[in-house]
Amino acid sequence: MDVAVRLGWYYLRVPEHQCRRIRVGNIRNARFDLLQTWRNSPVLNDVRRQTAIDNTNNACSECIIRYWCLGGCRGETYAAKGMLNAKACNCRDLRKSIIEMFWILADNSQWIKTMTHIITSAGQDKIFDTEDDVKSDVISRQKRESKKSS
């Protein structure tokens, strides 16, 4: 989702999509603050609450694949059903596809690489293919840090 401006109002919207806009603030107001609106808007907080995959009012809250499909496209669901927390229009297809992919991966375990994510001090994800890559990165980072402190 992104934020769009129309007639001075900020709207939450999905780019190039038919879903209705959700008004979150007026940029013509001299006191308008985008960062504060993003963090504290009751409208955006309600959107976040409704679309949280574990929200018990969300149609997906009990589904076994909810962490993989994340409820499908919430904008598409909102456009079709008028509710952010309704069951996705293509739920059955998403569920079937994801379960099928799990079976394919189970039958072809060589396709799965061990991936380790390390959060660097800059806050960026690094992805390593092997444990040796991880060790090498940790050692080089420790060397850089010890040079800085000397």
mmCIF file of C-alpha atoms in Angstrom:
data_model
loop_
_atom_site.group_PDB
_atom_site.id
_atom_site.type_symbol
_atom_site.label_atom_id
_atom_site.label_comp_id
_atom_site.label_asym_id
_atom_site.label_seq_id
_atom_site.Cartn_x
_atom_site.Cartn_y
_atom_site.Cartn_z
ATOM 1 C CA MET A 1 0.000 0.000 0.000
ATOM 2 C CA ASP A 2 1.104 3.578 -0.411
ATOM 3 C CA VAL A 3 -0.177 7.038 0.325
ATOM 4 C CA ALA A 4 -1.847 9.144 -2.364
ATOM 5 C CA VAL A 5 -2.740 12.816 -2.373
ATOM 6 C CA ARG A 6 -6.022 13.951 -3.848
ATOM 7 C CA LEU A 7 -7.593 17.355 -3.303
ATOM 8 C CA GLY A 8 -5.283 17.966 -0.363
ATOM 9 C CA TRP A 9 -6.191 14.810 1.537
ATOM 10 C CA TYR A 10 -3.872 11.881 2.213
ATOM 11 C CA TYR A 11 -5.381 8.523 1.360
ATOM 12 C CA LEU A 12 -4.199 5.012 2.043
ATOM 13 C CA ARG A 13 -4.394 3.127 -1.239
ATOM 14 C CA VAL A 14 -3.028 0.323 -3.350
ATOM 15 C CA PRO A 15 -1.315 1.799 -6.437
ATOM 16 C CA GLU A 16 -3.107 1.198 -9.751
ATOM 17 C CA HIS A 17 -5.960 -0.649 -8.084
ATOM 18 C CA GLN A 18 -9.708 -0.168 -8.056
ATOM 19 C CA CYS A 19 -10.050 -0.194 -4.269
ATOM 20 C CA ARG A 20 -11.674 2.713 -2.516
ATOM 21 C CA ARG A 21 -9.425 5.161 -0.761
ATOM 22 C CA ILE A 22 -9.255 5.505 3.001
ATOM 23 C CA ARG A 23 -8.861 9.142 4.066
ATOM 24 C CA VAL A 24 -6.190 9.640 6.740
ATOM 25 C CA GLY A 25 -5.317 13.355 6.827
ATOM 26 C CA ASN A 26 -5.481 16.801 5.217
ATOM 27 C CA ILE A 27 -2.127 18.115 3.954
ATOM 28 C CA ARG A 28 -3.614 21.598 3.608
ATOM 29 C CA ASN A 29 -3.841 21.806 7.370
ATOM 30 C CA ALA A 30 -0.796 23.794 8.563
ATOM 31 C CA ARG A 31 -0.350 21.380 11.489
ATOM 32 C CA PHE A 32 -0.398 18.241 9.309
ATOM 33 C CA ASP A 33 2.556 15.941 10.048
ATOM 34 C CA LEU A 34 2.935 12.885 7.801
ATOM 35 C CA LEU A 35 5.180 10.990 10.227
ATOM 36 C CA GLN A 36 2.824 11.553 13.158
ATOM 37 C CA THR A 37 -0.134 10.650 10.950
ATOM 38 C CA TRP A 38 1.586 7.418 9.897
ATOM 39 C CA ARG A 39 2.371 6.515 13.488
ATOM 40 C CA ASN A 40 -0.723 7.758 15.322
ATOM 41 C CA SER A 41 -3.636 8.003 12.896
ATOM 42 C CA PRO A 42 -6.711 6.286 14.366
ATOM 43 C CA VAL A 43 -7.688 5.326 10.797
ATOM 44 C CA LEU A 44 -4.312 3.713 10.055
ATOM 45 C CA ASN A 45 -4.225 2.046 13.468
ATOM 46 C CA ASP A 46 -7.667 0.590 12.742
ATOM 47 C CA VAL A 47 -6.457 -0.658 9.329
ATOM 48 C CA ARG A 48 -3.458 -2.294 11.008
ATOM 49 C CA ARG A 49 -5.682 -3.868 13.670
ATOM 50 C CA GLN A 50 -8.194 -5.201 11.142
ATOM 51 C CA THR A 51 -5.547 -6.627 8.816
ATOM 52 C CA ALA A 52 -3.419 -8.253 11.540
ATOM 53 C CA ILE A 53 -3.367 -11.910 10.551
ATOM 54 C CA ASP A 54 -3.815 -13.103 14.172
ATOM 55 C CA ASN A 55 -6.718 -10.748 14.926
ATOM 56 C CA THR A 56 -9.523 -13.076 16.014
ATOM 57 C CA ASN A 57 -11.998 -10.991 13.990
ATOM 58 C CA ASN A 58 -9.959 -11.633 10.855
ATOM 59 C CA ALA A 59 -11.398 -14.413 8.679
ATOM 60 C CA CYS A 60 -7.881 -15.882 8.426
ATOM 61 C CA SER A 61 -7.048 -16.063 12.138
ATOM 62 C CA GLU A 62 -7.481 -19.853 12.383
ATOM 63 C CA CYS A 63 -6.133 -20.845 8.950
ATOM 64 C CA ILE A 64 -3.060 -23.092 8.935
ATOM 65 C CA ILE A 65 -1.401 -21.210 6.055
ATOM 66 C CA ARG A 66 -2.104 -17.653 7.244
ATOM 67 C CA TYR A 67 1.597 -16.870 7.768
ATOM 68 C CA TRP A 68 2.380 -17.708 4.145
ATOM 69 C CA CYS A 69 -0.465 -16.003 2.282
ATOM 70 C CA LEU A 70 -1.018 -13.241 4.903
ATOM 71 C CA GLY A 71 -4.667 -13.072 3.967
ATOM 72 C CA GLY A 72 -4.118 -12.321 0.295
ATOM 73 C CA CYS A 73 -4.400 -8.799 -1.070
ATOM 74 C CA ARG A 74 -6.253 -6.746 1.525
ATOM 75 C CA GLY A 75 -6.888 -3.960 -1.016
ATOM 76 C CA GLU A 76 -8.536 -6.374 -3.423
ATOM 77 C CA THR A 77 -10.628 -7.846 -0.611
ATOM 78 C CA TYR A 78 -11.666 -4.359 0.522
ATOM 79 C CA ALA A 79 -12.630 -3.400 -3.043
ATOM 80 C CA ALA A 80 -14.697 -6.560 -3.526
ATOM 81 C CA LYS A 81 -16.255 -6.991 -0.093
ATOM 82 C CA GLY A 82 -15.987 -3.594 1.610
ATOM 83 C CA MET A 83 -14.130 -5.121 4.569
ATOM 84 C CA LEU A 84 -10.391 -5.314 5.222
ATOM 85 C CA ASN A 85 -10.650 -8.428 7.382
ATOM 86 C CA ALA A 86 -12.922 -10.500 5.122
ATOM 87 C CA LYS A 87 -11.805 -13.731 3.508
ATOM 88 C CA ALA A 88 -9.809 -13.074 0.316
ATOM 89 C CA CYS A 89 -11.735 -13.587 -2.922
ATOM 90 C CA ASN A 90 -9.106 -16.078 -4.106
ATOM 91 C CA CYS A 91 -8.598 -17.736 -0.712
ATOM 92 C CA ARG A 92 -9.276 -21.271 -1.942
ATOM 93 C CA ASP A 93 -6.786 -20.901 -4.823
ATOM 94 C CA LEU A 94 -4.114 -19.336 -2.578
ATOM 95 C CA ARG A 95 -4.502 -22.087 0.001
ATOM 96 C CA LYS A 96 -4.367 -24.858 -2.605
ATOM 97 C CA SER A 97 -1.300 -23.334 -4.318
ATOM 98 C CA ILE A 98 0.647 -22.874 -1.097
ATOM 99 C CA ILE A 99 -0.087 -26.384 0.175
ATOM 100 C CA GLU A 100 0.874 -27.809 -3.228
ATOM 101 C CA MET A 101 4.157 -25.867 -3.120
ATOM 102 C CA PHE A 102 4.915 -27.315 0.324
ATOM 103 C CA TRP A 103 4.474 -30.835 -1.101
ATOM 104 C CA ILE A 104 6.696 -30.002 -4.084
ATOM 105 C CA LEU A 105 9.401 -28.657 -1.766
ATOM 106 C CA ALA A 106 9.082 -31.704 0.499
ATOM 107 C CA ASP A 107 9.617 -33.982 -2.507
ATOM 108 C CA ASN A 108 12.556 -31.872 -3.762
ATOM 109 C CA SER A 109 14.424 -30.932 -0.615
ATOM 110 C CA GLN A 110 17.584 -30.221 -2.639
ATOM 111 C CA TRP A 111 15.862 -27.035 -3.838
ATOM 112 C CA ILE A 112 15.876 -25.635 -0.340
ATOM 113 C CA LYS A 113 19.060 -23.817 0.654
ATOM 114 C CA THR A 114 19.867 -23.068 4.234
ATOM 115 C CA MET A 115 19.504 -19.322 4.505
ATOM 116 C CA THR A 116 20.539 -17.359 7.535
ATOM 117 C CA HIS A 117 19.581 -13.739 8.063
ATOM 118 C CA ILE A 118 21.831 -11.486 10.082
ATOM 119 C CA ILE A 119 20.765 -8.005 10.965
ATOM 120 C CA THR A 120 23.777 -5.741 10.586
ATOM 121 C CA SER A 121 24.404 -2.719 12.716
ATOM 122 C CA ALA A 122 23.069 -0.587 9.843
ATOM 123 C CA GLY A 123 19.748 -2.386 10.211
ATOM 124 C CA GLN A 124 19.896 -4.092 6.812
ATOM 125 C CA ASP A 125 19.303 -7.781 6.194
ATOM 126 C CA LYS A 126 22.174 -9.823 4.847
ATOM 127 C CA ILE A 127 21.431 -13.249 3.430
ATOM 128 C CA PHE A 128 24.052 -15.984 3.552
ATOM 129 C CA ASP A 129 23.918 -19.328 1.769
ATOM 130 C CA THR A 130 26.208 -21.248 4.126
ATOM 131 C CA GLU A 131 27.189 -21.280 7.760
ATOM 132 C CA ASP A 132 30.789 -20.506 6.712
ATOM 133 C CA ASP A 133 29.579 -17.279 5.073
ATOM 134 C CA VAL A 134 27.949 -16.315 8.365
ATOM 135 C CA LYS A 135 31.120 -17.050 10.365
ATOM 136 C CA SER A 136 33.258 -15.115 7.886
ATOM 137 C CA ASP A 137 30.990 -12.075 8.112
ATOM 138 C CA VAL A 138 30.948 -12.161 11.924
ATOM 139 C CA ILE A 139 34.766 -12.386 12.081
ATOM 140 C CA SER A 140 35.263 -9.505 9.641
ATOM 141 C CA ARG A 141 32.738 -7.380 11.552
ATOM 142 C CA GLN A 142 34.528 -8.114 14.846
ATOM 143 C CA LYS A 143 37.853 -7.088 13.273
ATOM 144 C CA ARG A 144 36.371 -3.800 12.040
ATOM 145 C CA GLU A 145 34.902 -3.066 15.462
ATOM 146 C CA SER A 146 38.183 -3.820 17.268
ATOM 147 C CA LYS A 147 40.060 -1.475 14.880
ATOM 148 C CA LYS A 148 37.554 1.299 15.644
ATOM 149 C CA SER A 149 37.968 0.880 19.410
ATOM 150 C CA SER A 150 41.816 0.867 19.246
#
